[in-house]
Amino acid sequence: MSHITIDPSLTYTSGTQRVFDEKRTLEIIEKDLKRIGVTRIANITDLDRIGIPVYSAIRPGAASGAISIYSGKGFTHNQARISAMMESFERCLAERASENANIQDDADLINFIDTYENVVQEKVALDPLNLLLPEPINPENLIEWTQGFDLLNDQDCYVPSNAVYHPYNPPGRSHKLFRSNTNGLAAGNVIEEAVLHGILEVIERDALSIAEFNRNPGKEIILTPGDGINYELIQMFHKAGVDIKIWLLPHDTGIPTVVAATDDVHLKDPAMLVMGAGSHLKPEIAIRRALSEAAQSRLVQIHGAREDTDRERFVRQIGYERIKRMNKYWYVDGDTITTEDIQDLSGNSPADNIYTLVKELEGLTDSIVITDLSRKSINVPVVRVIIPGFEQYTLDRERVGKRMKTGKKRRLSREERPWRQRRK
């Protein structure tokens, strides 16, 4: 099955951008935790002095090449629990059944091996070159393909399986195109939520990649007491002695993407020069996600349990002053705006939000492909969203596309140059 049906009758719970409240969501997902191999959910909030809730989930049976410890964040403890659990479902269902120690049934998708030239003679297929390959591909190379659905053009579309499954090990004589990652992988209470969050994540990574590559953070967002929960969150950083800058990234989609960059001025620990990011049609939610993810990023470094946290060792070798100088653009004062200055594009239902995103992406990409990774044995839907041409530089430095040029690249001052120390 590839067709994705978006139900226009689904509406959000009053005052939220969620179909179900936290209690109902927990009732649904907790039933399947053991089935996907999660053995423990841990509250790691108190490992740090910030106090924003962060939880971890442990899944020892994760496939080889995948991490087995996941983390989640939120304004409440239930939100953080749900976030960690949802990442567990995303990671588990992104694995093929043949590599999955916990789930035996596979996603209801067609997979086959052929060259791109052969596939496009009979089917609609995504050109592998539009996935920003790290190196050229031989047209005669065999590639594995997976069935998906293109929301932008309302049609079935086949995509390289390398962009769908994680971890990815090419079967038979097929070729691997790039290192797999989890960009666009999303779970939800319903498939509409999963699709929405998957699209937003791809937009977030694209905006962040462009901002990092061009060293252009955009506009600085100033929060006031009128910002409610978000103001409370930023005050938690300030009271703990952690400086934080909030940025609205420049982006041609018009979708609010926000970064919260932190600096622990007391510890002066380079591993604590971390940030969080969030995209959402509702600016307040984008800001909240960035703030809570910044707290999560600190705790991931402190907890030190995840298998993908080699950054700590690397940055401590370089040192606090040099790391901060290399990333100075996140910590300088910028042109300021308030939350009210950012347009709220959100609707009252997942369908409204999805179709707003589709409209905003028209002209920026040729397709928005959704692959449904859900399983009949699991009640939580999971999808992978693939938007060809959108950047992933923040995840994979080898994959750089044309969209990088949409951000104005700023020349480094002598103080910002990472190689400055070598010239002394």
CSV table of C-alpha atoms in Angstrom, one decimal:
chain,number,residue,atom,x,y,z
A,1,MET,CA,0.0,0.0,0.0
A,2,SER,CA,1.5,3.4,-1.0
A,3,HIS,CA,-1.5,5.8,-1.2
A,4,ILE,CA,-1.6,8.1,1.9
A,5,THR,CA,-5.1,9.4,2.7
A,6,ILE,CA,-5.3,12.5,4.8
A,7,ASP,CA,-8.5,12.6,6.8
A,8,PRO,CA,-10.0,16.2,6.8
A,9,SER,CA,-12.4,15.4,9.6
A,10,LEU,CA,-9.7,15.0,12.2
A,11,THR,CA,-9.4,18.0,14.5
A,12,TYR,CA,-7.0,19.0,17.3
A,13,THR,CA,-7.8,18.8,21.0
A,14,SER,CA,-8.9,22.3,22.1
A,15,GLY,CA,-5.9,24.6,22.7
A,16,THR,CA,-3.4,22.2,21.2
A,17,GLN,CA,-1.9,21.0,18.0
A,18,ARG,CA,-2.4,17.4,18.9
A,19,VAL,CA,-5.3,15.0,18.0
A,20,PHE,CA,-5.3,13.3,21.5
A,21,ASP,CA,-4.3,14.7,24.9
A,22,GLU,CA,-1.3,13.4,26.7
A,23,LYS,CA,-3.2,10.9,28.8
A,24,ARG,CA,-4.9,9.3,25.8
A,25,THR,CA,-1.6,9.2,23.9
A,26,LEU,CA,0.2,7.4,26.7
A,27,GLU,CA,-2.7,4.9,26.9
A,28,ILE,CA,-2.2,4.0,23.2
A,29,ILE,CA,1.6,3.9,23.0
A,30,GLU,CA,2.5,2.3,26.3
A,31,LYS,CA,0.7,-0.9,25.3
A,32,ASP,CA,3.2,-1.5,22.4
A,33,LEU,CA,6.5,-0.6,24.2
A,34,LYS,CA,7.4,-4.1,25.1
A,35,ARG,CA,6.5,-5.3,21.6
A,36,ILE,CA,9.1,-3.0,20.0
A,37,GLY,CA,11.7,-4.1,22.6
A,38,VAL,CA,11.8,-1.0,24.9
A,39,THR,CA,12.9,-2.2,28.3
A,40,ARG,CA,13.1,1.0,30.3
A,41,ILE,CA,11.9,4.6,30.3
A,42,ALA,CA,14.1,6.8,32.5
A,43,ASN,CA,13.6,10.3,33.8
A,44,ILE,CA,17.0,12.0,33.4
A,45,THR,CA,15.9,15.5,34.1
A,46,ASP,CA,17.7,15.9,37.4
A,47,LEU,CA,21.1,15.1,35.9
A,48,ASP,CA,21.2,18.7,34.8
A,49,ARG,CA,20.4,21.9,36.7
A,50,ILE,CA,18.0,23.4,34.1
A,51,GLY,CA,15.0,21.4,35.1
A,52,ILE,CA,13.2,21.1,31.8
A,53,PRO,CA,11.8,17.5,31.6
A,54,VAL,CA,13.9,15.1,29.5
A,55,TYR,CA,13.4,11.3,29.4
A,56,SER,CA,15.4,8.4,27.8
A,57,ALA,CA,14.1,5.1,26.3
A,58,ILE,CA,16.3,2.0,26.1
A,59,ARG,CA,15.8,-0.6,23.3
A,60,PRO,CA,18.7,-3.1,23.6
A,61,GLY,CA,17.7,-5.1,20.5
A,62,ALA,CA,18.2,-2.2,18.0
A,63,ALA,CA,19.6,-3.3,14.7
A,64,SER,CA,23.3,-3.3,14.1
A,65,GLY,CA,24.3,0.2,13.0
A,66,ALA,CA,21.5,1.9,14.9
A,67,ILE,CA,21.5,3.5,18.3
A,68,SER,CA,19.6,1.8,21.2
A,69,ILE,CA,19.1,4.7,23.5
A,70,TYR,CA,16.6,7.5,22.6
A,71,SER,CA,15.7,10.7,24.3
A,72,GLY,CA,12.6,12.9,24.5
A,73,LYS,CA,11.8,16.4,25.8
A,74,GLY,CA,8.8,18.5,26.7
A,75,PHE,CA,7.4,21.2,28.9
A,76,THR,CA,5.7,18.5,31.1
A,77,HIS,CA,7.0,15.2,32.2
A,78,ASN,CA,4.3,13.4,30.2
A,79,GLN,CA,5.3,15.3,27.1
A,80,ALA,CA,8.9,14.2,27.6
A,81,ARG,CA,7.9,10.6,28.2
A,82,ILE,CA,5.8,10.6,25.0
A,83,SER,CA,8.6,12.2,23.0
A,84,ALA,CA,11.1,9.5,24.1
A,85,MET,CA,8.6,6.7,23.4
A,86,MET,CA,7.7,8.1,19.9
A,87,GLU,CA,11.4,8.1,18.9
A,88,SER,CA,11.5,4.5,20.0
A,89,PHE,CA,8.7,3.6,17.6
A,90,GLU,CA,10.3,5.7,14.8
A,91,ARG,CA,13.7,3.9,15.1
A,92,CYS,CA,12.2,0.4,15.5
A,93,LEU,CA,9.8,0.7,12.5
A,94,ALA,CA,12.6,2.2,10.3
A,95,GLU,CA,14.3,-1.2,10.5
A,96,ARG,CA,13.4,-4.0,8.1
A,97,ALA,CA,11.8,-7.1,9.6
A,98,SER,CA,14.8,-9.1,8.5
A,99,GLU,CA,17.1,-6.9,10.7
A,100,ASN,CA,14.6,-6.2,13.5
A,101,ALA,CA,14.9,-8.3,16.6
A,102,ASN,CA,11.5,-7.2,17.9
A,103,ILE,CA,9.0,-7.1,15.1
A,104,GLN,CA,8.5,-9.9,12.6
A,105,ASP,CA,6.0,-8.3,10.2
A,106,ASP,CA,7.3,-5.9,7.6
A,107,ALA,CA,5.8,-2.6,6.3
A,108,ASP,CA,3.2,-3.1,3.5
A,109,LEU,CA,5.5,-1.7,0.8
A,110,ILE,CA,6.8,-3.0,-2.5
A,111,ASN,CA,10.6,-3.2,-2.7
A,112,PHE,CA,12.6,-4.3,-5.8
A,113,ILE,CA,16.1,-3.9,-7.4
A,114,ASP,CA,16.7,-2.3,-10.8
A,115,THR,CA,18.6,0.6,-12.4
A,116,TYR,CA,17.0,4.1,-12.4
A,117,GLU,CA,16.9,4.1,-16.2
A,118,ASN,CA,14.8,0.9,-16.3
A,119,VAL,CA,12.5,2.0,-13.5
A,120,VAL,CA,11.5,5.4,-15.0
A,121,GLN,CA,10.5,3.6,-18.3
A,122,GLU,CA,7.4,2.1,-16.5
A,123,LYS,CA,7.0,4.0,-13.2
A,124,VAL,CA,7.3,7.4,-11.6
A,125,ALA,CA,10.5,7.4,-9.7
A,126,LEU,CA,12.7,9.9,-7.8
A,127,ASP,CA,16.0,10.6,-9.5
A,128,PRO,CA,18.7,9.5,-7.1
A,129,LEU,CA,20.7,12.6,-8.0
A,130,ASN,CA,18.1,14.7,-6.3
A,131,LEU,CA,18.9,13.1,-3.0
A,132,LEU,CA,22.2,15.1,-3.0
A,133,LEU,CA,24.6,12.1,-3.4
A,134,PRO,CA,28.1,12.4,-2.0
A,135,GLU,CA,29.6,11.1,-5.3
A,136,PRO,CA,28.3,10.5,-8.9
A,137,ILE,CA,26.4,7.3,-9.6
A,138,ASN,CA,27.0,4.9,-12.5
A,139,PRO,CA,23.7,4.7,-14.5
A,140,GLU,CA,24.2,1.0,-14.7
A,141,ASN,CA,24.3,0.5,-10.9
A,142,LEU,CA,21.5,-1.5,-9.5
A,143,ILE,CA,19.5,0.3,-6.8
A,144,GLU,CA,16.8,-1.0,-4.4
A,145,TRP,CA,13.5,0.9,-4.7
A,146,THR,CA,10.6,1.3,-2.3
A,147,GLN,CA,7.1,2.3,-2.9
A,148,GLY,CA,5.9,5.7,-1.7
A,149,PHE,CA,3.3,8.3,-2.3
A,150,ASP,CA,3.9,11.9,-3.6
A,151,LEU,CA,1.7,14.3,-1.8
A,152,LEU,CA,2.7,17.2,-4.0
A,153,ASN,CA,1.6,15.5,-7.2
A,154,ASP,CA,-1.0,13.1,-5.7
A,155,GLN,CA,0.6,10.0,-7.3
A,156,ASP,CA,2.6,6.8,-6.4
A,157,CYS,CA,6.3,7.3,-6.6
A,158,TYR,CA,9.2,5.0,-6.1
A,159,VAL,CA,12.3,6.2,-4.1
A,160,PRO,CA,15.7,4.6,-3.4
A,161,SER,CA,15.3,2.4,-0.4
A,162,ASN,CA,18.5,4.0,1.0
A,163,ALA,CA,16.4,7.1,1.8
A,164,VAL,CA,13.7,5.0,3.6
A,165,TYR,CA,15.2,2.4,5.9
A,166,HIS,CA,17.7,3.0,8.8
A,167,PRO,CA,20.1,1.4,9.2
A,168,TYR,CA,20.4,0.6,5.5
A,169,ASN,CA,22.2,-2.5,4.2
A,170,PRO,CA,21.7,-2.9,0.4
A,171,PRO,CA,20.4,-6.4,-0.5
A,172,GLY,CA,21.8,-8.6,-3.3
A,173,ARG,CA,23.9,-6.7,-5.9
A,174,SER,CA,22.3,-3.3,-5.2
A,175,HIS,CA,24.4,-0.3,-4.3
A,176,LYS,CA,24.4,2.0,-1.3
A,177,LEU,CA,24.1,5.6,-2.2
A,178,PHE,CA,24.9,7.4,1.0
A,179,ARG,CA,25.0,6.9,4.8
A,180,SER,CA,21.4,6.5,6.0
A,181,ASN,CA,20.0,8.7,8.7
A,182,THR,CA,16.7,9.5,10.4
A,183,ASN,CA,15.8,12.7,8.7
A,184,GLY,CA,12.0,12.8,8.0
A,185,LEU,CA,11.3,9.8,10.2
A,186,ALA,CA,8.2,10.5,12.3
A,187,ALA,CA,5.6,8.9,14.5
A,188,GLY,CA,2.2,10.1,15.6
A,189,ASN,CA,-1.1,9.3,17.2
A,190,VAL,CA,-2.5,9.1,13.7
A,191,ILE,CA,-0.8,8.9,10.3
A,192,GLU,CA,-1.7,12.5,9.7
A,193,GLU,CA,0.4,13.6,12.7
A,194,ALA,CA,3.3,11.5,11.5
A,195,VAL,CA,3.2,13.0,8.0
A,196,LEU,CA,3.0,16.5,9.4
A,197,HIS,CA,5.9,16.0,11.8
A,198,GLY,CA,8.0,14.3,9.2
A,199,ILE,CA,7.6,17.2,6.7
A,200,LEU,CA,8.4,19.7,9.5
A,201,GLU,CA,11.6,17.8,10.4
A,202,VAL,CA,12.9,17.9,6.8
A,203,ILE,CA,12.2,21.6,6.6
A,204,GLU,CA,14.0,22.1,10.0
A,205,ARG,CA,17.1,20.3,8.8
A,206,ASP,CA,17.1,22.2,5.5
A,207,ALA,CA,16.8,25.6,7.3
A,208,LEU,CA,19.5,24.7,9.8
A,209,SER,CA,21.8,23.3,7.2
A,210,ILE,CA,21.5,26.5,5.2
A,211,ALA,CA,22.0,28.7,8.3
A,212,GLU,CA,25.1,26.8,9.4
A,213,PHE,CA,26.7,26.7,5.9
A,214,ASN,CA,26.2,30.4,5.4
A,215,ARG,CA,26.8,31.3,9.1
A,216,ASN,CA,23.6,33.3,9.0
A,217,PRO,CA,21.3,32.8,12.0
A,218,GLY,CA,18.7,35.3,10.9
A,219,LYS,CA,16.7,37.4,13.4
A,220,GLU,CA,17.1,37.2,17.2
A,221,ILE,CA,13.8,36.5,19.0
A,222,ILE,CA,13.3,38.3,22.3
A,223,LEU,CA,10.9,36.7,24.7
A,224,THR,CA,8.8,38.6,27.3
A,225,PRO,CA,6.5,37.6,30.1
A,226,GLY,CA,3.7,37.7,27.6
A,227,ASP,CA,5.1,34.7,25.9
A,228,GLY,CA,3.9,32.5,28.8
A,229,ILE,CA,5.4,29.0,28.8
A,230,ASN,CA,8.2,29.9,26.5
A,231,TYR,CA,9.2,32.8,28.8
A,232,GLU,CA,9.2,30.3,31.7
A,233,LEU,CA,11.4,28.0,29.8
A,234,ILE,CA,14.0,30.6,28.9
A,235,GLN,CA,14.0,31.8,32.5
A,236,MET,CA,14.9,28.3,33.6
A,237,PHE,CA,18.1,28.6,31.6
A,238,HIS,CA,18.9,32.1,32.9
A,239,LYS,CA,18.3,31.1,36.5
A,240,ALA,CA,20.8,28.2,36.0
A,241,GLY,CA,23.4,30.6,34.7
A,242,VAL,CA,23.1,29.5,31.1
A,243,ASP,CA,23.1,32.1,28.4
A,244,ILE,CA,20.8,31.4,25.5
A,245,LYS,CA,20.1,33.1,22.2
A,246,ILE,CA,16.9,32.3,20.2
A,247,TRP,CA,17.0,32.8,16.4
A,248,LEU,CA,14.4,32.7,13.6
A,249,LEU,CA,16.3,31.2,10.7
A,250,PRO,CA,16.0,32.8,7.3
A,251,HIS,CA,14.2,30.3,5.0
A,252,ASP,CA,12.4,30.5,1.7
A,253,THR,CA,9.6,28.2,2.8
A,254,GLY,CA,8.2,30.8,5.2
A,255,ILE,CA,7.7,28.1,7.8
A,256,PRO,CA,9.0,29.3,11.2
A,257,THR,CA,12.2,27.4,12.1
A,258,VAL,CA,13.8,28.4,15.4
A,259,VAL,CA,17.2,27.7,17.0
A,260,ALA,CA,18.1,28.1,20.7
A,261,ALA,CA,21.8,28.3,21.2
A,262,THR,CA,23.2,27.8,24.7
A,263,ASP,CA,26.4,28.8,26.5
A,264,ASP,CA,27.1,27.6,30.0
A,265,VAL,CA,29.1,30.6,31.1
A,266,HIS,CA,29.8,29.1,34.5
A,267,LEU,CA,31.2,25.7,33.5
A,268,LYS,CA,32.7,27.0,30.2
A,269,ASP,CA,32.5,23.4,29.0
A,270,PRO,CA,32.7,23.2,25.1
A,271,ALA,CA,30.4,20.1,25.2
A,272,MET,CA,27.7,22.4,26.7
A,273,LEU,CA,27.8,24.8,23.7
A,274,VAL,CA,24.8,23.1,22.3
A,275,MET,CA,21.5,24.1,20.7
A,276,GLY,CA,18.0,22.9,19.9
A,277,ALA,CA,15.9,23.5,16.8
A,278,GLY,CA,12.2,23.3,16.0
A,279,SER,CA,10.0,24.0,13.0
A,280,HIS,CA,6.2,24.5,13.2
A,281,LEU,CA,3.5,26.5,11.5
A,282,LYS,CA,2.7,28.0,14.9
A,283,PRO,CA,5.7,30.2,16.0
A,284,GLU,CA,5.1,29.5,19.7
A,285,ILE,CA,5.5,25.8,19.2
A,286,ALA,CA,8.6,26.2,17.1
A,287,ILE,CA,10.2,28.3,19.8
A,288,ARG,CA,9.1,25.8,22.6
A,289,ARG,CA,10.6,22.9,20.6
A,290,ALA,CA,13.9,24.7,20.2
A,291,LEU,CA,14.1,25.5,23.9
A,292,SER,CA,13.2,22.1,25.1
A,293,GLU,CA,15.6,20.4,22.6
A,294,ALA,CA,18.4,22.7,23.8
A,295,ALA,CA,17.8,21.3,27.3
A,296,GLN,CA,17.7,17.8,25.8
A,297,SER,CA,21.0,18.4,24.0
A,298,ARG,CA,22.7,19.3,27.3
A,299,LEU,CA,21.3,16.2,29.0
A,300,VAL,CA,22.4,13.9,26.2
A,301,GLN,CA,25.9,15.1,26.7
A,302,ILE,CA,25.7,14.8,30.5
A,303,HIS,CA,24.0,11.4,30.3
A,304,GLY,CA,26.6,10.1,27.9
A,305,ALA,CA,24.7,6.9,27.2
A,306,ARG,CA,23.8,7.4,23.5
A,307,GLU,CA,26.1,5.7,20.9
A,308,ASP,CA,26.1,8.8,18.7
A,309,THR,CA,27.6,11.3,21.1
A,310,ASP,CA,31.3,11.3,20.0
A,311,ARG,CA,31.0,15.1,19.8
A,312,GLU,CA,31.9,15.5,23.5
A,313,ARG,CA,35.4,14.0,23.1
A,314,PHE,CA,36.1,16.0,20.0
A,315,VAL,CA,35.1,19.4,21.3
A,316,ARG,CA,36.9,19.0,24.6
A,317,GLN,CA,40.1,18.4,22.7
A,318,ILE,CA,39.6,21.7,20.8
A,319,GLY,CA,38.5,23.7,23.9
A,320,TYR,CA,35.8,26.1,24.9
A,321,GLU,CA,37.2,29.3,23.6
A,322,ARG,CA,38.0,28.0,20.2
A,323,ILE,CA,34.7,26.1,19.7
A,324,LYS,CA,32.7,29.2,20.7
A,325,ARG,CA,34.8,31.4,18.3
A,326,MET,CA,34.1,28.9,15.5
A,327,ASN,CA,30.4,29.2,16.2
A,328,LYS,CA,30.3,32.9,17.1
A,329,TYR,CA,27.5,33.7,14.8
A,330,TRP,CA,25.0,31.9,17.1
A,331,TYR,CA,26.1,34.0,20.1
A,332,VAL,CA,26.4,37.5,18.8
A,333,ASP,CA,23.6,40.1,19.1
A,334,GLY,CA,21.4,40.3,16.1
A,335,ASP,CA,18.5,42.3,14.7
A,336,THR,CA,15.6,41.5,17.1
A,337,ILE,CA,12.0,40.5,16.7
A,338,THR,CA,9.2,39.3,19.0
A,339,THR,CA,7.0,36.2,18.7
A,340,GLU,CA,4.2,38.4,17.6
A,341,ASP,CA,6.3,39.5,14.6
A,342,ILE,CA,6.3,35.9,13.2
A,343,GLN,CA,3.2,34.9,11.1
A,344,ASP,CA,1.1,32.1,12.5
A,345,LEU,CA,0.3,29.7,9.6
A,346,SER,CA,-1.3,26.9,11.8
A,347,GLY,CA,-4.8,25.5,11.3
A,348,ASN,CA,-7.2,23.6,13.4
A,349,SER,CA,-6.5,20.2,12.0
A,350,PRO,CA,-3.6,18.0,10.8
A,351,ALA,CA,-5.1,18.2,7.2
A,352,ASP,CA,-5.1,22.0,7.3
A,353,ASN,CA,-1.5,22.1,8.4
A,354,ILE,CA,-0.3,19.4,5.9
A,355,TYR,CA,-1.9,21.2,3.0
A,356,THR,CA,-0.5,24.5,4.1
A,357,LEU,CA,3.0,22.9,4.1
A,358,VAL,CA,2.4,21.4,0.7
A,359,LYS,CA,1.4,24.8,-0.7
A,360,GLU,CA,4.4,26.6,0.8
A,361,LEU,CA,6.7,23.9,-0.7
A,362,GLU,CA,5.4,24.3,-4.2
A,363,GLY,CA,8.1,25.6,-6.5
A,364,LEU,CA,10.8,24.6,-4.0
A,365,THR,CA,10.8,20.9,-4.8
A,366,ASP,CA,9.4,18.5,-7.4
A,367,SER,CA,7.8,16.1,-4.9
A,368,ILE,CA,7.0,15.3,-1.3
A,369,VAL,CA,7.2,11.6,-0.9
A,370,ILE,CA,5.8,9.7,2.0
A,371,THR,CA,6.6,6.1,2.7
A,372,ASP,CA,4.4,4.4,5.3
A,373,LEU,CA,6.5,2.3,7.6
A,374,SER,CA,3.6,1.4,9.9
A,375,ARG,CA,3.0,-2.3,10.9
A,376,LYS,CA,-0.3,-4.1,11.5
A,377,SER,CA,1.0,-5.4,14.8
A,378,ILE,CA,1.8,-1.9,16.2
A,379,ASN,CA,-0.8,0.8,16.9
A,380,VAL,CA,1.6,3.7,16.3
A,381,PRO,CA,1.9,4.9,12.7
A,382,VAL,CA,5.4,5.8,11.4
A,383,VAL,CA,6.3,7.4,8.1
A,384,ARG,CA,9.5,8.5,6.3
A,385,VAL,CA,9.2,11.8,4.5
A,386,ILE,CA,11.6,12.5,1.6
A,387,ILE,CA,11.7,16.0,0.0
A,388,PRO,CA,14.3,15.8,-2.9
A,389,GLY,CA,16.7,18.7,-3.1
A,390,PHE,CA,16.3,19.7,0.6
A,391,GLU,CA,19.6,20.0,2.5
A,392,GLN,CA,21.0,17.6,5.1
A,393,TYR,CA,24.4,19.3,5.7
A,394,THR,CA,23.8,19.4,9.4
A,395,LEU,CA,23.6,15.5,9.3
A,396,ASP,CA,26.0,14.7,6.5
A,397,ARG,CA,28.7,17.1,5.4
A,398,GLU,CA,29.3,15.1,2.2
A,399,ARG,CA,25.8,15.9,0.9
A,400,VAL,CA,25.5,19.5,-0.3
A,401,GLY,CA,23.0,20.8,-2.7
A,402,LYS,CA,22.0,23.9,-4.6
A,403,ARG,CA,19.7,25.2,-1.8
A,404,MET,CA,22.8,26.1,0.2
A,405,LYS,CA,23.1,29.2,-2.0
A,406,THR,CA,19.7,30.5,-0.8
A,407,GLY,CA,21.4,31.8,2.4
A,408,LYS,CA,23.8,34.7,2.2
A,409,LYS,CA,27.3,33.5,3.3
A,410,ARG,CA,29.0,35.8,5.7
A,411,ARG,CA,32.8,36.3,5.7
A,412,LEU,CA,34.5,35.3,8.9
A,413,SER,CA,36.2,37.9,10.9
A,414,ARG,CA,39.7,37.3,12.2
A,415,GLU,CA,38.3,36.5,15.6
A,416,GLU,CA,35.9,33.9,14.3
A,417,ARG,CA,38.4,32.0,12.1
A,418,PRO,CA,38.9,28.5,13.5
A,419,TRP,CA,42.4,28.4,12.2
A,420,ARG,CA,43.4,31.7,13.9
A,421,GLN,CA,45.4,29.9,16.6
A,422,ARG,CA,47.7,28.3,14.0
A,423,ARG,CA,48.9,31.7,12.8
A,424,LYS,CA,50.4,32.7,16.2
